PDB file of C-alpha atoms in Angstrom:
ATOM      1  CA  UNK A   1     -17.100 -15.857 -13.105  1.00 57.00           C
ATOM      2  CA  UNK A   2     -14.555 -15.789 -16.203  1.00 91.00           C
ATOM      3  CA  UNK A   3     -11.256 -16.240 -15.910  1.00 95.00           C
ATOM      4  CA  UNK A   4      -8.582 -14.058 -17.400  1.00 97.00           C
ATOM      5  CA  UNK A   5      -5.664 -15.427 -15.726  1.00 97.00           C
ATOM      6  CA  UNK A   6      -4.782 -18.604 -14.369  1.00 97.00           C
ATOM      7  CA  UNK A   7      -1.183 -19.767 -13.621  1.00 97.00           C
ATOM      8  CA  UNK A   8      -0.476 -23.545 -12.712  1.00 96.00           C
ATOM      9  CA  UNK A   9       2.762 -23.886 -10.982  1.00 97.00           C
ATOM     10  CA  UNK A  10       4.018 -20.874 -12.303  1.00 96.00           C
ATOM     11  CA  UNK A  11       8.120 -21.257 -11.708  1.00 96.00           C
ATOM     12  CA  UNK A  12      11.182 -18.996 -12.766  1.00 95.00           C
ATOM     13  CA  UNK A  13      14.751 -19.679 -11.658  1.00 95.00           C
ATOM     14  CA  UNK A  14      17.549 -17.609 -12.232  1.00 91.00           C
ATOM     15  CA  UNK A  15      21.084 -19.053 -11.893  1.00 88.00           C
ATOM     16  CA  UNK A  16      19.676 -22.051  -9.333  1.00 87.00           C
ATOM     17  CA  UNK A  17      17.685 -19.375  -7.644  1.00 90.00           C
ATOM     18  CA  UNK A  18      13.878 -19.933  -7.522  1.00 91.00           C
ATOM     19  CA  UNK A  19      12.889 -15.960  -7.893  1.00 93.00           C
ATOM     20  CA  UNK A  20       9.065 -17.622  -8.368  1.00 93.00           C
ATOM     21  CA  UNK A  21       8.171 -21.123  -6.336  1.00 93.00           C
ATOM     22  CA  UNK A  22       5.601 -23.280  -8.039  1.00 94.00           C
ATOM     23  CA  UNK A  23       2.753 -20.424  -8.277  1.00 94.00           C
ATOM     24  CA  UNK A  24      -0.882 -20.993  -8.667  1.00 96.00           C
ATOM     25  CA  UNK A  25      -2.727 -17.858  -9.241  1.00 97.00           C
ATOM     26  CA  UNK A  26      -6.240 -16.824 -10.988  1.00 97.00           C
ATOM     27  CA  UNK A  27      -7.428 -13.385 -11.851  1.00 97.00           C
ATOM     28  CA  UNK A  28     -11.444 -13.061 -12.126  1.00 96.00           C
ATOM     29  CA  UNK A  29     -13.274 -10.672 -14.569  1.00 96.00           C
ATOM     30  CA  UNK A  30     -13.949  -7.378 -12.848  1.00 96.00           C
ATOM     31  CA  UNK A  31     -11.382  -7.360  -9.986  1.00 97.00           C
ATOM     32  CA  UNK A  32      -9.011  -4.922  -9.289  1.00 97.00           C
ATOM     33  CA  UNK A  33      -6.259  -7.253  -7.723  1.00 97.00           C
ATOM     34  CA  UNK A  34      -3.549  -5.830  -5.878  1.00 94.00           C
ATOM     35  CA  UNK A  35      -0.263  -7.636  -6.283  1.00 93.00           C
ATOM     36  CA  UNK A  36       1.906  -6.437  -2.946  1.00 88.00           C
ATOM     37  CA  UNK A  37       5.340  -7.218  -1.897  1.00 85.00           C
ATOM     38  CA  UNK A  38       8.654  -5.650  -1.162  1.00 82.00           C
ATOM     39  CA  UNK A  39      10.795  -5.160  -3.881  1.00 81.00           C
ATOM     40  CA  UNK A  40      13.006  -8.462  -4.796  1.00 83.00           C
ATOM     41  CA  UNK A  41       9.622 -10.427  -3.876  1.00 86.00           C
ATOM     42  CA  UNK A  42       9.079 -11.258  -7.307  1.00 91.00           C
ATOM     43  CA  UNK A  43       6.052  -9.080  -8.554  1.00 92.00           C
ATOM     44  CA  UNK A  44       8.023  -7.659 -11.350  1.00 92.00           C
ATOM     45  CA  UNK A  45       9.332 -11.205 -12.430  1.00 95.00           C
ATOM     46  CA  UNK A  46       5.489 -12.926 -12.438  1.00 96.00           C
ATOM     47  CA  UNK A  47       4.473  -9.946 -14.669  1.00 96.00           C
ATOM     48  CA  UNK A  48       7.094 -10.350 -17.217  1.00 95.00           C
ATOM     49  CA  UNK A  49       6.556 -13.863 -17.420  1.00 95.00           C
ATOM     50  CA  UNK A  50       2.450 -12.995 -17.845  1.00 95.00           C
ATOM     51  CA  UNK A  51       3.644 -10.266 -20.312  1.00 93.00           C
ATOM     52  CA  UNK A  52       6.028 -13.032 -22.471  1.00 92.00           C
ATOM     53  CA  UNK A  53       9.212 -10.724 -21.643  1.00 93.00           C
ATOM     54  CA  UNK A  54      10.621 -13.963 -19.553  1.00 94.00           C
ATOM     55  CA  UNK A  55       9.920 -17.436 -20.046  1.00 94.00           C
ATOM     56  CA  UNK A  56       8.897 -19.786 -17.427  1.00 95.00           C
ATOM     57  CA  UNK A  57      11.236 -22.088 -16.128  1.00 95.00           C
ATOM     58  CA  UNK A  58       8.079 -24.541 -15.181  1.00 95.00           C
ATOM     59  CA  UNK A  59       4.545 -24.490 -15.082  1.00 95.00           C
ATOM     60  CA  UNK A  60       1.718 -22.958 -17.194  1.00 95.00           C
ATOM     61  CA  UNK A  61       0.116 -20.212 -18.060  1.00 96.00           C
ATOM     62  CA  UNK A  62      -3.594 -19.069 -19.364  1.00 96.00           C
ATOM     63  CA  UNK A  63      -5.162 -15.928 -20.689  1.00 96.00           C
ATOM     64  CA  UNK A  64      -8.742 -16.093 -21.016  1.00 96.00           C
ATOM     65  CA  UNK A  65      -8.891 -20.081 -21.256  1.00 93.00           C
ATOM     66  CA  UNK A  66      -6.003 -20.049 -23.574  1.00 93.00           C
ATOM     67  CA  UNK A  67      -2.248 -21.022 -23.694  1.00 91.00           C
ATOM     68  CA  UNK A  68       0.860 -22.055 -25.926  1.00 87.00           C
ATOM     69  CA  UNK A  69       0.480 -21.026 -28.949  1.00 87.00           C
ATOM     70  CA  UNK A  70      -3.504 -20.381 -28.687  1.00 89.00           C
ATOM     71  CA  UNK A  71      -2.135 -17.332 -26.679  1.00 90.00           C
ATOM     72  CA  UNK A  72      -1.466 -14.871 -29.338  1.00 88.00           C
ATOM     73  CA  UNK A  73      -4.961 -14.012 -29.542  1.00 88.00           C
ATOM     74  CA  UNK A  74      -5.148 -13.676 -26.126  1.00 92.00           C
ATOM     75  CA  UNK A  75      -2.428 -11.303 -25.179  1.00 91.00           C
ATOM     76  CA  UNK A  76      -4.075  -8.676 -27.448  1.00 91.00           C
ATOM     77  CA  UNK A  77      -6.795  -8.353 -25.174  1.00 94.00           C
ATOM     78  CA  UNK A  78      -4.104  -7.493 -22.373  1.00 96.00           C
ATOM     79  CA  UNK A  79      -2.502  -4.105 -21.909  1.00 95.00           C
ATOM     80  CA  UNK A  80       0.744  -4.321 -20.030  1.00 95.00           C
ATOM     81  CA  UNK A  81       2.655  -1.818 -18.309  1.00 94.00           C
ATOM     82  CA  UNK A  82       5.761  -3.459 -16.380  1.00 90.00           C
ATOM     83  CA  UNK A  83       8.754  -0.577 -16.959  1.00 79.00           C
ATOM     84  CA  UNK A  84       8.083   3.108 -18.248  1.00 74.00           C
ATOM     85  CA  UNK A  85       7.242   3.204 -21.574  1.00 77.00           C
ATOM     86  CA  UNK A  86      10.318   4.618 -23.587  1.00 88.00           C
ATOM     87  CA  UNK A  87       8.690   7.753 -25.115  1.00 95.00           C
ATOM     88  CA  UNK A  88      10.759  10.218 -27.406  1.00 96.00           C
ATOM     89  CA  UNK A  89      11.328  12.696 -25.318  1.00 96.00           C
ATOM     90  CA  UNK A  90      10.591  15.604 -28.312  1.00 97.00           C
ATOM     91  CA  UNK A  91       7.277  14.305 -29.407  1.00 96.00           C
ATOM     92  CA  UNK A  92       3.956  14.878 -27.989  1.00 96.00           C
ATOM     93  CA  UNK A  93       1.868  12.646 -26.361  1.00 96.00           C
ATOM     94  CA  UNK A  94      -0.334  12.549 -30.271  1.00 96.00           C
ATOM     95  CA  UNK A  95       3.143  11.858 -32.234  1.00 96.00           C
ATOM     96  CA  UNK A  96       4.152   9.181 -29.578  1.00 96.00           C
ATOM     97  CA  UNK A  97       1.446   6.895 -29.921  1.00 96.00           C
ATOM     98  CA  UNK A  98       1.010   7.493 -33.612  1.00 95.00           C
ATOM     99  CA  UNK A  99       4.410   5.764 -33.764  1.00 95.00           C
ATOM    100  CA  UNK A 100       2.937   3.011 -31.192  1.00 93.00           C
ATOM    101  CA  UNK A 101      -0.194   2.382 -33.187  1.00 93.00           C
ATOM    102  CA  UNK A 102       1.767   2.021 -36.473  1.00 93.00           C
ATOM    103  CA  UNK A 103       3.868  -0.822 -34.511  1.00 90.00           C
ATOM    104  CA  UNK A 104       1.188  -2.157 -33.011  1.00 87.00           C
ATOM    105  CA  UNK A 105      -1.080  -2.250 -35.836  1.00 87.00           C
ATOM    106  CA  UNK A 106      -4.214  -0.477 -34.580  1.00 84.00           C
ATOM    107  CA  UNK A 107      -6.059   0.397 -37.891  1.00 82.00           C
ATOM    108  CA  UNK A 108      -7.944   3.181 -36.231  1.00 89.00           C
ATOM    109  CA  UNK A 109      -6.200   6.760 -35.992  1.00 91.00           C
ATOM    110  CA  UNK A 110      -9.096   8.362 -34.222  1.00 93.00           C
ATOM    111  CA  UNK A 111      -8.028   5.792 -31.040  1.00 94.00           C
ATOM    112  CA  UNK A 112      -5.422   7.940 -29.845  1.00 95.00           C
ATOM    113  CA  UNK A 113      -7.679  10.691 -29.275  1.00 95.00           C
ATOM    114  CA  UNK A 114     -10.038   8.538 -27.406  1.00 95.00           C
ATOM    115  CA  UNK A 115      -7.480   6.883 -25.167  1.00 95.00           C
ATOM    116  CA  UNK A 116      -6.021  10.638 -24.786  1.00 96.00           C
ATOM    117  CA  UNK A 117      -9.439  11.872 -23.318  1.00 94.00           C
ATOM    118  CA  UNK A 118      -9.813   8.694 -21.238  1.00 94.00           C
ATOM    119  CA  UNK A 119      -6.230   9.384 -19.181  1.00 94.00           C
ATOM    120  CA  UNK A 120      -6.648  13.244 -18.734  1.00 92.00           C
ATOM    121  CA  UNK A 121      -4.114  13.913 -21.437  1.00 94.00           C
ATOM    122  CA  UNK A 122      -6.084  15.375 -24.744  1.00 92.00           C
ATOM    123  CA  UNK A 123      -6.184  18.802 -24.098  1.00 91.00           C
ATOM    124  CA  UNK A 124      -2.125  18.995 -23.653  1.00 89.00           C
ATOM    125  CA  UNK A 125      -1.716  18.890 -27.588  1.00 87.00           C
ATOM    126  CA  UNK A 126       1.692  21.067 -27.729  1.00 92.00           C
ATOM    127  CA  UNK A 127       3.605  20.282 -24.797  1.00 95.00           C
ATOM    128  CA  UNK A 128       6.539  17.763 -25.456  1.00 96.00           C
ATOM    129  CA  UNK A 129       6.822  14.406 -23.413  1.00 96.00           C
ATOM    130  CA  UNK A 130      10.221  15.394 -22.244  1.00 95.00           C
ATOM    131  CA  UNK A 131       8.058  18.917 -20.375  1.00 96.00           C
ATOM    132  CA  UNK A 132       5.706  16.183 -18.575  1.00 94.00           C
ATOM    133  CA  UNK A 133       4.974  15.968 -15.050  1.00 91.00           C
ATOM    134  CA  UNK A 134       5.647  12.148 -13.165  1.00 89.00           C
ATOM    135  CA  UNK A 135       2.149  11.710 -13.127  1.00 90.00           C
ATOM    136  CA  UNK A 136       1.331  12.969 -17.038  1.00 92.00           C
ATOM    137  CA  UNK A 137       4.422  10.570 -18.307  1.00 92.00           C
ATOM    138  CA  UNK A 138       2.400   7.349 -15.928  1.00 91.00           C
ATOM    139  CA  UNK A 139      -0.811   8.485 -17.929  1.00 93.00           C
ATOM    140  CA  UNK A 140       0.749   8.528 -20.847  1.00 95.00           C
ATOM    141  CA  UNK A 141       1.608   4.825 -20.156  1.00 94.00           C
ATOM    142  CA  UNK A 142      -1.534   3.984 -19.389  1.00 95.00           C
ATOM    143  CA  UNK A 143      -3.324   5.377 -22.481  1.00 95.00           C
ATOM    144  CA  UNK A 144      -0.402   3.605 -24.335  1.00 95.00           C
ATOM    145  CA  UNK A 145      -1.855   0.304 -22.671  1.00 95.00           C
ATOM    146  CA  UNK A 146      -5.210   1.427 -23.634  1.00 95.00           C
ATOM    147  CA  UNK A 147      -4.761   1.725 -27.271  1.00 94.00           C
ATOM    148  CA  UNK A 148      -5.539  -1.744 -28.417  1.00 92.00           C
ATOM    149  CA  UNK A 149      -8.426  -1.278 -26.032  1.00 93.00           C
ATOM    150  CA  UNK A 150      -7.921  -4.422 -23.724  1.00 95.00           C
ATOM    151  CA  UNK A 151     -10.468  -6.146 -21.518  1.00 97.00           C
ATOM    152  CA  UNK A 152      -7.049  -6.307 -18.554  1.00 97.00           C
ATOM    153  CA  UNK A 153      -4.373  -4.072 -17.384  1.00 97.00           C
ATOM    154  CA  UNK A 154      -0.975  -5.433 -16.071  1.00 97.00           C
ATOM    155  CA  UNK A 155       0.592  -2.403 -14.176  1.00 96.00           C
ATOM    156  CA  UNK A 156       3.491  -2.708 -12.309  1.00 93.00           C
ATOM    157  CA  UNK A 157       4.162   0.173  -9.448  1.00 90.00           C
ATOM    158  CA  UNK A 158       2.313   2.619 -11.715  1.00 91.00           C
ATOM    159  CA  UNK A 159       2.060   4.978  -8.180  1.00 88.00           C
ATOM    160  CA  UNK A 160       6.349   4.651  -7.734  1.00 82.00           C
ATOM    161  CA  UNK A 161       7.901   8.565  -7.254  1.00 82.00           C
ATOM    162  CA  UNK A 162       4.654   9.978  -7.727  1.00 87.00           C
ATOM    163  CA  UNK A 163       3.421  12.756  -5.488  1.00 87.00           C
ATOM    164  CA  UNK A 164       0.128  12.712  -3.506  1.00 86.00           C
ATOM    165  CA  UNK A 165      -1.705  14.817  -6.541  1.00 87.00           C
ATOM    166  CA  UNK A 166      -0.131  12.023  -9.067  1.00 88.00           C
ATOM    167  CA  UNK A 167      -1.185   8.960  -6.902  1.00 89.00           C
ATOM    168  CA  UNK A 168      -4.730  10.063  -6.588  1.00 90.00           C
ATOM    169  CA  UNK A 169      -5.028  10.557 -10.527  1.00 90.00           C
ATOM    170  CA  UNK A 170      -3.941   7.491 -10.802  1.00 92.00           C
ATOM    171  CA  UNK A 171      -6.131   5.785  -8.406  1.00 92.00           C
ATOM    172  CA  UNK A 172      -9.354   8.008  -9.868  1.00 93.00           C
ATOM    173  CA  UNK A 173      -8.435   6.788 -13.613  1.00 94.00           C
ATOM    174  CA  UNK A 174      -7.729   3.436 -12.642  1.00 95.00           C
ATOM    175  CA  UNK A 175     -11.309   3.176 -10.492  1.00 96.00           C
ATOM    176  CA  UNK A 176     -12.968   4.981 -13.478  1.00 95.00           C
ATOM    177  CA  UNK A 177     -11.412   2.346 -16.313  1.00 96.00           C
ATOM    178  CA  UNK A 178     -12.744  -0.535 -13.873  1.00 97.00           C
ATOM    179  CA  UNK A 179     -16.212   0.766 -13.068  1.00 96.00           C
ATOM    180  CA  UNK A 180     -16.968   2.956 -16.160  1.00 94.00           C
ATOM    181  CA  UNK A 181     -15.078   0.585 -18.914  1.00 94.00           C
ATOM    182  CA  UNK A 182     -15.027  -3.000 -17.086  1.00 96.00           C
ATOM    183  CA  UNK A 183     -11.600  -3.516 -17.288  1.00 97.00           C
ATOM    184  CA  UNK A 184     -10.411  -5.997 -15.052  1.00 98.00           C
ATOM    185  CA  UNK A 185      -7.140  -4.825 -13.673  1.00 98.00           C
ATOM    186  CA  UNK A 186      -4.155  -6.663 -11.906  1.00 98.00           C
ATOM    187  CA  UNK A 187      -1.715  -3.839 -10.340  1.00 96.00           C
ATOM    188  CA  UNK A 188       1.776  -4.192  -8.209  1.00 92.00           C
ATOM    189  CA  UNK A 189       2.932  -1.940  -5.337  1.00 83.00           C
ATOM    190  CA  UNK A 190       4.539  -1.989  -2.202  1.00 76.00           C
ATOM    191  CA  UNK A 191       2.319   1.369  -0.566  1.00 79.00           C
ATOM    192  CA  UNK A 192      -0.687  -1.206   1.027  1.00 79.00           C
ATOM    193  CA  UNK A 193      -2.493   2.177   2.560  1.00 78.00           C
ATOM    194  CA  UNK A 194      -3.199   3.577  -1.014  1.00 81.00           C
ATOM    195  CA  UNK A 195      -4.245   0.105  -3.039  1.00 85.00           C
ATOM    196  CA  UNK A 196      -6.777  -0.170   0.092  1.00 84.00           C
ATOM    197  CA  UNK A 197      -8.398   2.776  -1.505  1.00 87.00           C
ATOM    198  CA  UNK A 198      -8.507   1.223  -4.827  1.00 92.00           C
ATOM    199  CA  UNK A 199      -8.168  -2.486  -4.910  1.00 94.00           C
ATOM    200  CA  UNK A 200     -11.259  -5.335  -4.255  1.00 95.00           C
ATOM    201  CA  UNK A 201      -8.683  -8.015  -3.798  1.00 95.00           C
ATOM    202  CA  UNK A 202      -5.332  -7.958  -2.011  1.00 92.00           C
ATOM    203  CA  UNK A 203      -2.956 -10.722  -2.556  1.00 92.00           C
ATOM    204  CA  UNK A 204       0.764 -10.627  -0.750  1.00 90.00           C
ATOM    205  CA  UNK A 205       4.061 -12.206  -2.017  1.00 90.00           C
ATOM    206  CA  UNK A 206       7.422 -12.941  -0.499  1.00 88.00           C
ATOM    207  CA  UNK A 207      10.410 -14.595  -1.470  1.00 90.00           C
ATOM    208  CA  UNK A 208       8.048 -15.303  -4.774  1.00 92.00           C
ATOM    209  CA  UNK A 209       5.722 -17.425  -2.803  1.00 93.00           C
ATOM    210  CA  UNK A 210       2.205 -16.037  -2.215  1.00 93.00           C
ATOM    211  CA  UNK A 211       1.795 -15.566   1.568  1.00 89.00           C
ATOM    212  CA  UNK A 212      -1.773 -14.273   1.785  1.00 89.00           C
ATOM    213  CA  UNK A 213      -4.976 -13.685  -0.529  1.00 93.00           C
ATOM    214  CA  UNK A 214      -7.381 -11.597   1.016  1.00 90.00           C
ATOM    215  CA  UNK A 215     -11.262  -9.702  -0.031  1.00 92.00           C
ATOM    216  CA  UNK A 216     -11.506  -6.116   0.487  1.00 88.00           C
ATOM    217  CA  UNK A 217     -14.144  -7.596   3.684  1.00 86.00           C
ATOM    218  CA  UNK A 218     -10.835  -9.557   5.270  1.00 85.00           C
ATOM    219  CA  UNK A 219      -9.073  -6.975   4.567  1.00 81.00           C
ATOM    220  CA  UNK A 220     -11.323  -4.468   6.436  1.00 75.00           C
ATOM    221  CA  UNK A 221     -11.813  -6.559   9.301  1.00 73.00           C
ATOM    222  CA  UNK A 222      -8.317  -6.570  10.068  1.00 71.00           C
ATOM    223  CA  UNK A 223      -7.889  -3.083  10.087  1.00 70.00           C
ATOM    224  CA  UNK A 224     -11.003  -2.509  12.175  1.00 70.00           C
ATOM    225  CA  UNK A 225     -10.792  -0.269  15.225  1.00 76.00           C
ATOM    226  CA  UNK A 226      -9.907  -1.022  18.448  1.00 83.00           C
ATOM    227  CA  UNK A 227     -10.709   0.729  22.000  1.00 88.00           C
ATOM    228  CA  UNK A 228      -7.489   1.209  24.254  1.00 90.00           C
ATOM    229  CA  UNK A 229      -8.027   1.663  27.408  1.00 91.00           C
ATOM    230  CA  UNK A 230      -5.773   2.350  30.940  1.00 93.00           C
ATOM    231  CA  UNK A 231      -6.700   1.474  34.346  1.00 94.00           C
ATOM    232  CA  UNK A 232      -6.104   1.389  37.894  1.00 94.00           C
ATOM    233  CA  UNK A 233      -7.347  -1.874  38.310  1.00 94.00           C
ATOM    234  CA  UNK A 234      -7.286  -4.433  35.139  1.00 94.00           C
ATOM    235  CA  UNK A 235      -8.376  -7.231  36.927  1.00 95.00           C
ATOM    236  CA  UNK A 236     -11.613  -5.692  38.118  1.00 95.00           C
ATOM    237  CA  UNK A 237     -12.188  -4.303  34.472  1.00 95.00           C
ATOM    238  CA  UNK A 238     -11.703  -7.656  32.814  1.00 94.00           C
ATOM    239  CA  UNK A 239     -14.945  -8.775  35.344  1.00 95.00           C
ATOM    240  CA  UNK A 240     -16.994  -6.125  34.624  1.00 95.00           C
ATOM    241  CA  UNK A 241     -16.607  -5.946  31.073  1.00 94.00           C
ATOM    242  CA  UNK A 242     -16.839  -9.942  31.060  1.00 94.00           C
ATOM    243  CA  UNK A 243     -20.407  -9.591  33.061  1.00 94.00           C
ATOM    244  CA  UNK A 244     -21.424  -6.581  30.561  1.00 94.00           C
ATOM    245  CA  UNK A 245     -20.475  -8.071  27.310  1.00 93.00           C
ATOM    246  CA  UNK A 246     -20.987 -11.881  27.327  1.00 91.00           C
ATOM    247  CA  UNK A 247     -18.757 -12.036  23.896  1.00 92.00           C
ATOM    248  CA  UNK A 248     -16.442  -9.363  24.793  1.00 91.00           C
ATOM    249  CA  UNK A 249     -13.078 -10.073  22.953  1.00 90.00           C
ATOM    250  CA  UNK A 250     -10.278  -8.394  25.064  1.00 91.00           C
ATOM    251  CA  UNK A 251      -6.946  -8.908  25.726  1.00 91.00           C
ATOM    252  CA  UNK A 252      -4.834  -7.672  29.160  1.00 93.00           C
ATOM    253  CA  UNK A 253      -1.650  -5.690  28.149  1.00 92.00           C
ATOM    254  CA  UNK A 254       1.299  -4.889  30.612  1.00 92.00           C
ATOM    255  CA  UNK A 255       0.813  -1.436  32.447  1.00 91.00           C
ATOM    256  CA  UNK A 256      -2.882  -1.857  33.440  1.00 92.00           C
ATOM    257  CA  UNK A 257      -3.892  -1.537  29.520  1.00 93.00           C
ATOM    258  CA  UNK A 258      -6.968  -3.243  28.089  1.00 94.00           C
ATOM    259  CA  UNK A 259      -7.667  -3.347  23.926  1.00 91.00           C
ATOM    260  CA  UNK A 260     -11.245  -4.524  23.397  1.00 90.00           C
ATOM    261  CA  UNK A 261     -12.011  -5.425  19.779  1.00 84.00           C
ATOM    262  CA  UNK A 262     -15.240  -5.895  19.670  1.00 86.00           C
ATOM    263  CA  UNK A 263     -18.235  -3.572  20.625  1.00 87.00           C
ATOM    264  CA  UNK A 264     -16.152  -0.480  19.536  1.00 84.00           C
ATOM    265  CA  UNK A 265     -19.187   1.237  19.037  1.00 83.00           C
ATOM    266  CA  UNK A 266     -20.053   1.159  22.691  1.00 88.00           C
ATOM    267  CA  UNK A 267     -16.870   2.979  23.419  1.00 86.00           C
ATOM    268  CA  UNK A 268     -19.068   5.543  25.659  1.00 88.00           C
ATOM    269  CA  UNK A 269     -20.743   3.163  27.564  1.00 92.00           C
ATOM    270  CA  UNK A 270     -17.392   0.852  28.859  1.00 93.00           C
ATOM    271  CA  UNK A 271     -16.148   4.040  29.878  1.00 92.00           C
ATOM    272  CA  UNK A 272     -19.639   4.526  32.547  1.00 92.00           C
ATOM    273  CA  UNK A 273     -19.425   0.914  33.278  1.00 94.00           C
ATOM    274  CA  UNK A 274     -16.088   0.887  34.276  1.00 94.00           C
ATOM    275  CA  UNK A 275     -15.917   4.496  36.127  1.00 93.00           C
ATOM    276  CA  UNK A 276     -19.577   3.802  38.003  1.00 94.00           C
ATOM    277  CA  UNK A 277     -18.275   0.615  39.386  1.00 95.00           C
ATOM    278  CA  UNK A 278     -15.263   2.693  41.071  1.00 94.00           C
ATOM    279  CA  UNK A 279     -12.097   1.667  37.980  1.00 93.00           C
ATOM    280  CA  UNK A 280     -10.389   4.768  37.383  1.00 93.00           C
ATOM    281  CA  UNK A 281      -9.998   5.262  33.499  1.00 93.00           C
ATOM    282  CA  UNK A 282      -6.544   6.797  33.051  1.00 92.00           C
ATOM    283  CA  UNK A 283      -6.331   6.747  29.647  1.00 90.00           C
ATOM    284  CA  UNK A 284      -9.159   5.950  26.331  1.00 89.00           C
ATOM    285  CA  UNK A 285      -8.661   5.695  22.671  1.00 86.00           C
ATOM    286  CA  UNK A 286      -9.782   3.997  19.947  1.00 81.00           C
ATOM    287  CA  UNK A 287      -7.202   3.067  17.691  1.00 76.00           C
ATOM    288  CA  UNK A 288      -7.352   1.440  14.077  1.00 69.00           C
ATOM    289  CA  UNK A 289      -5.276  -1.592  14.373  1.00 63.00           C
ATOM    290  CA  UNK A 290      -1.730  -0.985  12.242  1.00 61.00           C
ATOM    291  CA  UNK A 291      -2.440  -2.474   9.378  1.00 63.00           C
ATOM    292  CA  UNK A 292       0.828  -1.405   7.466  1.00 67.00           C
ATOM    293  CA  UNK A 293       2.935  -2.608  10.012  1.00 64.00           C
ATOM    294  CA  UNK A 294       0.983  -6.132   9.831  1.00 66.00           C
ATOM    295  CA  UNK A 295       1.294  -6.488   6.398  1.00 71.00           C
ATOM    296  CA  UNK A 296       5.240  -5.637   6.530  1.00 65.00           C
ATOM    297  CA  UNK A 297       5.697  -7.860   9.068  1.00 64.00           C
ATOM    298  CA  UNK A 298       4.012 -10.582   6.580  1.00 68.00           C
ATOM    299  CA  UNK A 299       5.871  -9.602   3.349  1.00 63.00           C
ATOM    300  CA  UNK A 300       8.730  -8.461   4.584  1.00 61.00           C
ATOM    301  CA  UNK A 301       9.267 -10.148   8.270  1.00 53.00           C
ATOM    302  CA  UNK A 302      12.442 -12.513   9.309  1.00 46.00           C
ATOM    303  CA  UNK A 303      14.312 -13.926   5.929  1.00 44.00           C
ATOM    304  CA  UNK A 304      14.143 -17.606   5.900  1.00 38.00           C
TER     305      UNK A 304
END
């Protein structure tokens, strides 16, 4: 599978603080790789550095098989979105990124309506920048990053201060550029439950050291369900389900209260077992394991 990014001992220090420890990291063609960490973990700081906004302090790194000098090239097929854009507030979303493909050098006008149509934004020709919604002015950033028509997005916290109507735009145009377009796309947050809906690949930072790198499948095994149950007797449970089940995986709780992880599905039938061999069931749920708090406790947890 091609490679778009790879860092070798990626490093940046500022003022004898290591912001990013020695970081290896590779970003395959086609993912949509979700970069997530409290703020201060160092997402911003690893995209700037990818972006050449802040030089390493140590290491290396490649876009698409290139680096140094060879680079240039390279970062054309990126788009990068790391702070809002600064858009004149008076112009339209047309005027504003005529001015960005003049700078940028993009020979062909007829672009900006295509990149326009792609984010949601062509048929709001009059309306000034400064009138947008949250959610239009994060388009607006995105078709900006689209206009040299990259094979890779960089977007930093592209969902921040959005509303629920603005996040799942995002998300939508985001899945749609991947699937539709094959652009491979690298994207920061700190809201876990919503990149689950969009990301294939989950990788968590802290302290700028990369604490976990997870599948979508890891991912959703973690957060499988679990079955909850009370009882009058746990000790007689933990039998019968062990004669039942010969892999049961279960653990014994204080206050009589059973979690069984595995054959969730059979939820109905532990409850029979249990009641027709005299354990009174006080209490059943199944319960998706709190994934959010997991992952909080991993970025965020005790400071070293």
């Amino acid at each position: 599978m091609d490679t778009i990014i790879q860092t070798y001992q990626l490093k940046k220090t500022f003022k004898e603080e290591d912001i990013i420890k020695p970081l290896d990291f590779s970003l395959r063609k086609g993912e949509i790789c979700a970069l997530i960490g409290k703020n201060g973990a160092g997402k911003s700081t690893f995209f700037k550095m990818l972006a050449g906004q802040l030089m390493p302090t140590g290491g290396d790194i490649h876009l698409f098989g290139k680096s140094g000098k060879e680079m240039i090239h390279s970062k054309k097929r990126m788009g990068f979105m790391i702070e809002t854009p600064e858009f004149f507030p008076d112009f339209t979303a047309t005027q504003n990124l005529e001015y960005f493909r003049i700078q940028r050098g993009v020979i062909e006008k007829k672009r900006i309506y295509e990149v326009l149509q792609i984010v949601g934004l062509a048929n709001q020709k009059k309306k000034r920048f400064k009138d947008y919604s949250m959610g239009m002015k994060q388009r607006l950033g995105i078709a900006l990053c689209l206009l040299g028509s990259p094979d890779c997005l960089v977007l930093d916290e592209p969902i921040n201060g959005l509303d629920a109507e603005g996040i799942i735009e995002i998300r939508n145009l985001l899945l749609r550029l991947n699937q539709e377009k094959q652009i491979t796309i690298l994207v920061s947050s700190h809201i876990l439950t919503e990149l689950q809906l969009l990301a294939t690949r989950f990788v968590f930072i802290k302290n700028g050291v990369i604490v976990d790198d997870l599948s979508k499948e890891n991912l959703n095994d973690k957060s499988k369900k679990q079955v909850q149950l009370k009882v009058d007797d746990a000790a007689k449970a933990s039998r019968l389900l062990e004669q039942a089940y010969a892999d049961i995986q279960y653990k014994v709780l204080p206050n009589h209260i059973i979690t069984i992880q595995n054959h969730v599905e059979k939820g109905g039938e532990i409850n029979r077992l249990l009641v027709d061999n005299g354990v009174l069931v006080m209490e059943f749920r199944m319960e998706a394991l709190n994934l959010e708090e997991y992952f909080l406790g991993l970025v965020e947890g005790n400071e070293k």
